[in-house]
Amino acid sequence: MPKLLILLMVSACLSGCFTRSISNSGYQENPHYRSTSNPFYRGELSEFNVLGIDPEAKYSDKQIQDALQNAKAKLSIKRGDKLLVVQSGALMPDEPMIESLEKYFQVTPFTGIPESDKKSNLSYSSSLRYSAAQAGIRKMFVYWGTLESGTKNLATKTVSWVPIVGWGIPDEAQEMRIRIKAALVDVGTGQWEIFTPKVSNDNRVSNSINRESSDQNQVSLLKQQAYKDSVDTLLQRFSL
């Protein structure tokens, strides 16, 4: 067997990577099975539906020009404004995001669980905007996020002379990062802008005893940092 192929096989055994939604971020011992740790999780919202865009429609040059004219006004938000907040895939936004936003806005959380027919539900955007309008809310904040992690088995993985002792030996390093994408939407006009805050990373070593708690500590740390960065970016780009 060629040496390069052997090296690739060994590398595959020593490392692994997977992606999960921030709305389904519980620990998964066998992530490659794509199990669901959140019983309420039913997938993500479609960006097209949230923003009111039909991906199958054919738009004329005039419609495109009209859209450009209507979008000339700067999208903005003032501190103290009411804000409808939606986390894609979640029954309600994560608490750290709500806490970060509540420092500057009056937050109204709203469900981000998609409808079963979300692919054809092109009225979702108008329904969402109408719900906000009924509450006197002029801006919506919708966000999506993924957690990407990679693991590497350490040399100590093979050391286990006594099972009880072996369980406590650090044997796996996990690097994790979080990516957030957010949209600010004007309820009255439907005008929107999407932005992405900087990517946050974390590295730590774990053993078979504390694997789950180590993973969830990483998730919690990265969410708090990413949500703070998201709000900071929101203020920098749109606050009057």
Coordinates of C-alpha atoms in Angstrom, one line a residue:
M1 CA 0.0 0.0 0.0
P2 CA 1.5 3.4 -0.9
K3 CA 2.9 5.4 2.0
L4 CA 0.8 8.5 1.1
L5 CA -2.4 6.4 1.3
I6 CA -1.4 5.0 4.7
L7 CA -0.7 8.5 6.0
L8 CA -4.1 9.7 4.8
M9 CA -5.8 6.7 6.5
V10 CA -4.0 7.4 9.8
S11 CA -4.9 11.1 9.6
A12 CA -8.5 10.2 9.1
C13 CA -8.4 8.0 12.2
L14 CA -6.7 10.6 14.3
S15 CA -9.0 13.5 13.5
G16 CA -12.6 14.3 12.8
C17 CA -14.8 17.3 12.2
F18 CA -18.5 18.1 12.1
T19 CA -20.9 20.9 12.0
R20 CA -24.0 21.6 14.0
S21 CA -26.5 24.4 14.3
I22 CA -26.4 26.8 17.2
S23 CA -30.0 25.7 17.7
N24 CA -29.0 22.1 18.0
S25 CA -25.8 22.5 19.9
G26 CA -26.0 19.8 22.5
Y27 CA -23.3 17.2 22.9
Q28 CA -23.4 14.4 20.4
E29 CA -21.1 11.4 21.2
N30 CA -21.5 10.1 17.6
P31 CA -21.8 13.3 15.6
H32 CA -21.5 11.5 12.2
Y33 CA -24.9 10.0 12.8
R34 CA -26.3 13.6 12.7
S35 CA -28.5 12.9 15.8
T36 CA -30.7 15.7 17.2
S37 CA -30.0 16.7 20.8
N38 CA -32.8 19.3 20.8
P39 CA -36.3 17.7 20.5
F40 CA -37.7 20.9 19.1
Y41 CA -35.2 21.2 16.4
R42 CA -36.7 20.7 12.9
G43 CA -34.1 22.4 10.7
E44 CA -33.4 26.0 9.7
L45 CA -35.4 28.8 8.3
S46 CA -34.9 29.6 4.6
E47 CA -33.2 32.9 4.0
F48 CA -35.4 33.4 0.9
N49 CA -38.6 33.0 2.9
V50 CA -37.4 35.3 5.8
L51 CA -36.4 38.0 3.3
G52 CA -39.4 37.6 1.1
I53 CA -37.6 36.4 -2.1
D54 CA -38.9 33.8 -4.5
P55 CA -35.8 31.9 -5.7
E56 CA -37.7 30.5 -8.7
A57 CA -39.0 33.9 -10.0
K58 CA -37.6 35.7 -13.0
Y59 CA -37.1 39.4 -12.2
S60 CA -37.0 42.0 -15.0
D61 CA -34.4 44.7 -15.3
K62 CA -37.0 47.2 -14.3
Q63 CA -37.8 45.3 -11.1
I64 CA -34.1 45.2 -10.3
Q65 CA -33.7 48.9 -10.9
D66 CA -36.8 49.7 -8.8
A67 CA -35.3 47.6 -6.0
L68 CA -32.1 49.5 -6.2
Q69 CA -33.9 52.8 -6.0
N70 CA -36.0 51.7 -3.0
A71 CA -32.8 50.5 -1.2
K72 CA -31.0 53.9 -1.4
A73 CA -32.2 54.9 2.0
K74 CA -29.8 53.8 4.8
L75 CA -31.1 51.0 7.0
S76 CA -30.8 52.2 10.6
I77 CA -31.9 51.5 14.1
K78 CA -31.9 53.6 17.3
R79 CA -31.0 52.6 20.8
G80 CA -34.2 51.9 22.7
D81 CA -36.1 50.8 19.6
K82 CA -38.3 47.7 19.7
L83 CA -36.7 44.7 18.0
L84 CA -38.3 41.4 17.0
V85 CA -35.6 38.8 17.4
V86 CA -35.6 35.4 15.7
Q87 CA -33.0 32.6 15.9
S88 CA -33.2 30.2 13.0
G89 CA -34.2 26.7 14.2
A90 CA -35.0 27.7 17.8
L91 CA -38.2 28.0 19.7
M92 CA -36.8 31.2 21.1
P93 CA -33.4 33.0 20.9
D94 CA -30.6 31.9 23.1
E95 CA -30.5 33.8 26.4
P96 CA -27.0 35.3 25.9
M97 CA -28.2 36.9 22.7
I98 CA -31.3 38.3 24.4
E99 CA -29.2 39.7 27.2
S100 CA -26.7 41.3 24.8
L101 CA -29.5 42.9 22.8
E102 CA -31.5 44.1 25.8
K103 CA -28.7 46.4 26.8
Y104 CA -29.6 48.6 23.9
F105 CA -33.1 47.6 22.6
Q106 CA -36.6 46.5 23.7
V107 CA -36.4 42.8 22.7
T108 CA -39.4 40.7 21.7
P109 CA -38.3 37.1 21.1
F110 CA -40.1 35.1 18.4
T111 CA -40.0 31.5 17.2
G112 CA -37.5 30.5 14.6
I113 CA -38.8 26.9 14.1
P114 CA -39.6 26.5 10.4
E115 CA -43.0 25.4 9.1
S116 CA -43.2 21.9 7.5
D117 CA -43.8 23.5 4.1
K118 CA -41.2 26.2 4.5
K119 CA -39.8 25.6 1.0
S120 CA -43.0 26.7 -0.6
N121 CA -44.2 29.1 2.1
L122 CA -43.3 32.4 0.4
S123 CA -45.8 34.2 2.7
Y124 CA -43.5 33.6 5.7
S125 CA -41.7 37.0 5.4
S126 CA -45.0 39.0 5.2
S127 CA -46.4 37.0 8.1
L128 CA -43.4 37.7 10.2
R129 CA -43.4 41.4 9.3
Y130 CA -47.1 41.6 10.0
S131 CA -46.6 40.0 13.5
A132 CA -44.0 42.6 14.3
A133 CA -46.2 45.4 13.0
Q134 CA -49.1 44.3 15.3
A135 CA -46.7 44.9 18.2
G136 CA -45.5 48.2 17.0
I137 CA -42.1 46.9 16.1
R138 CA -40.3 48.5 13.2
K139 CA -37.2 46.3 12.9
M140 CA -36.5 42.6 12.9
F141 CA -33.2 40.9 13.8
V142 CA -32.9 37.3 12.4
Y143 CA -29.8 35.3 12.8
W144 CA -28.3 31.9 11.8
G145 CA -25.3 30.1 13.2
T146 CA -23.1 27.0 13.0
L147 CA -20.6 25.5 15.3
E148 CA -17.7 23.8 13.5
S149 CA -15.4 21.5 15.5
G150 CA -12.4 19.3 14.8
T151 CA -10.9 16.7 17.1
K152 CA -7.5 15.2 17.3
N153 CA -6.6 12.1 19.4
L154 CA -3.5 12.7 21.6
A155 CA -0.8 10.1 22.2
T156 CA -2.2 9.4 25.6
K157 CA -5.3 7.9 23.9
T158 CA -3.6 4.6 23.9
V159 CA -2.4 4.7 27.5
S160 CA -4.7 2.8 29.8
W161 CA -2.9 0.4 32.0
V162 CA -5.6 0.6 34.6
P163 CA -9.1 1.4 33.2
I164 CA -10.1 3.8 36.0
V165 CA -6.9 5.7 35.7
G166 CA -7.0 5.8 32.0
W167 CA -10.4 7.5 31.9
G168 CA -8.9 10.5 33.6
I169 CA -6.0 11.0 31.2
P170 CA -6.4 13.9 28.7
D171 CA -6.7 12.1 25.3
E172 CA -8.5 14.4 22.9
A173 CA -8.0 18.0 21.7
Q174 CA -11.0 19.8 20.2
E175 CA -10.9 23.0 18.3
M176 CA -14.2 24.7 17.8
R177 CA -15.3 27.9 16.1
I178 CA -18.7 29.6 15.6
R179 CA -20.0 31.4 12.5
I180 CA -22.9 33.8 12.8
K181 CA -24.9 35.4 9.9
A182 CA -27.5 38.0 10.8
A183 CA -30.1 40.1 9.0
L184 CA -31.6 43.4 10.0
V185 CA -35.0 43.8 8.3
D186 CA -37.2 46.9 8.1
V187 CA -40.8 45.8 9.0
G188 CA -42.4 48.6 7.0
T189 CA -40.5 48.3 3.7
G190 CA -39.0 44.8 3.8
Q191 CA -35.6 46.3 3.1
W192 CA -32.8 44.2 4.6
E193 CA -29.1 43.9 5.1
I194 CA -27.1 40.8 6.1
F195 CA -23.8 40.9 8.0
T196 CA -21.4 38.5 9.6
P197 CA -19.4 39.3 12.8
K198 CA -15.9 37.9 13.2
V199 CA -15.4 34.2 13.8
S200 CA -14.7 33.1 17.3
N201 CA -12.4 30.1 18.2
D202 CA -11.6 28.0 21.2
N203 CA -9.3 25.1 21.9
R204 CA -9.2 22.7 24.8
V205 CA -8.2 19.2 25.8
S206 CA -10.6 16.6 27.4
N207 CA -10.7 13.0 28.6
S208 CA -13.4 10.4 28.6
I209 CA -14.9 11.6 31.9
N210 CA -15.3 15.2 31.1
R211 CA -15.8 15.1 27.3
E212 CA -19.4 16.3 27.3
S213 CA -18.9 19.1 29.8
S214 CA -15.8 20.3 28.0
D215 CA -17.7 20.3 24.7
Q216 CA -20.6 22.2 26.2
N217 CA -18.3 24.7 28.0
Q218 CA -16.8 25.5 24.6
V219 CA -20.2 25.9 23.0
S220 CA -21.3 28.3 25.8
L221 CA -18.1 30.3 25.7
L222 CA -18.2 30.7 21.9
K223 CA -21.9 31.6 21.9
Q224 CA -21.5 34.4 24.4
Q225 CA -18.6 35.9 22.5
A226 CA -20.2 35.6 19.1
Y227 CA -23.5 37.1 20.3
K228 CA -21.7 40.0 21.9
D229 CA -19.8 40.5 18.6
S230 CA -23.0 40.3 16.7
V231 CA -24.6 43.1 18.7
D232 CA -21.5 45.2 18.6
T233 CA -21.5 44.9 14.8
L234 CA -25.2 45.7 14.6
L235 CA -24.6 48.9 16.5
Q236 CA -21.5 49.9 14.5
R237 CA -23.2 49.4 11.2
F238 CA -26.8 50.6 11.8
S239 CA -27.1 52.6 15.0
L240 CA -28.0 56.3 14.7

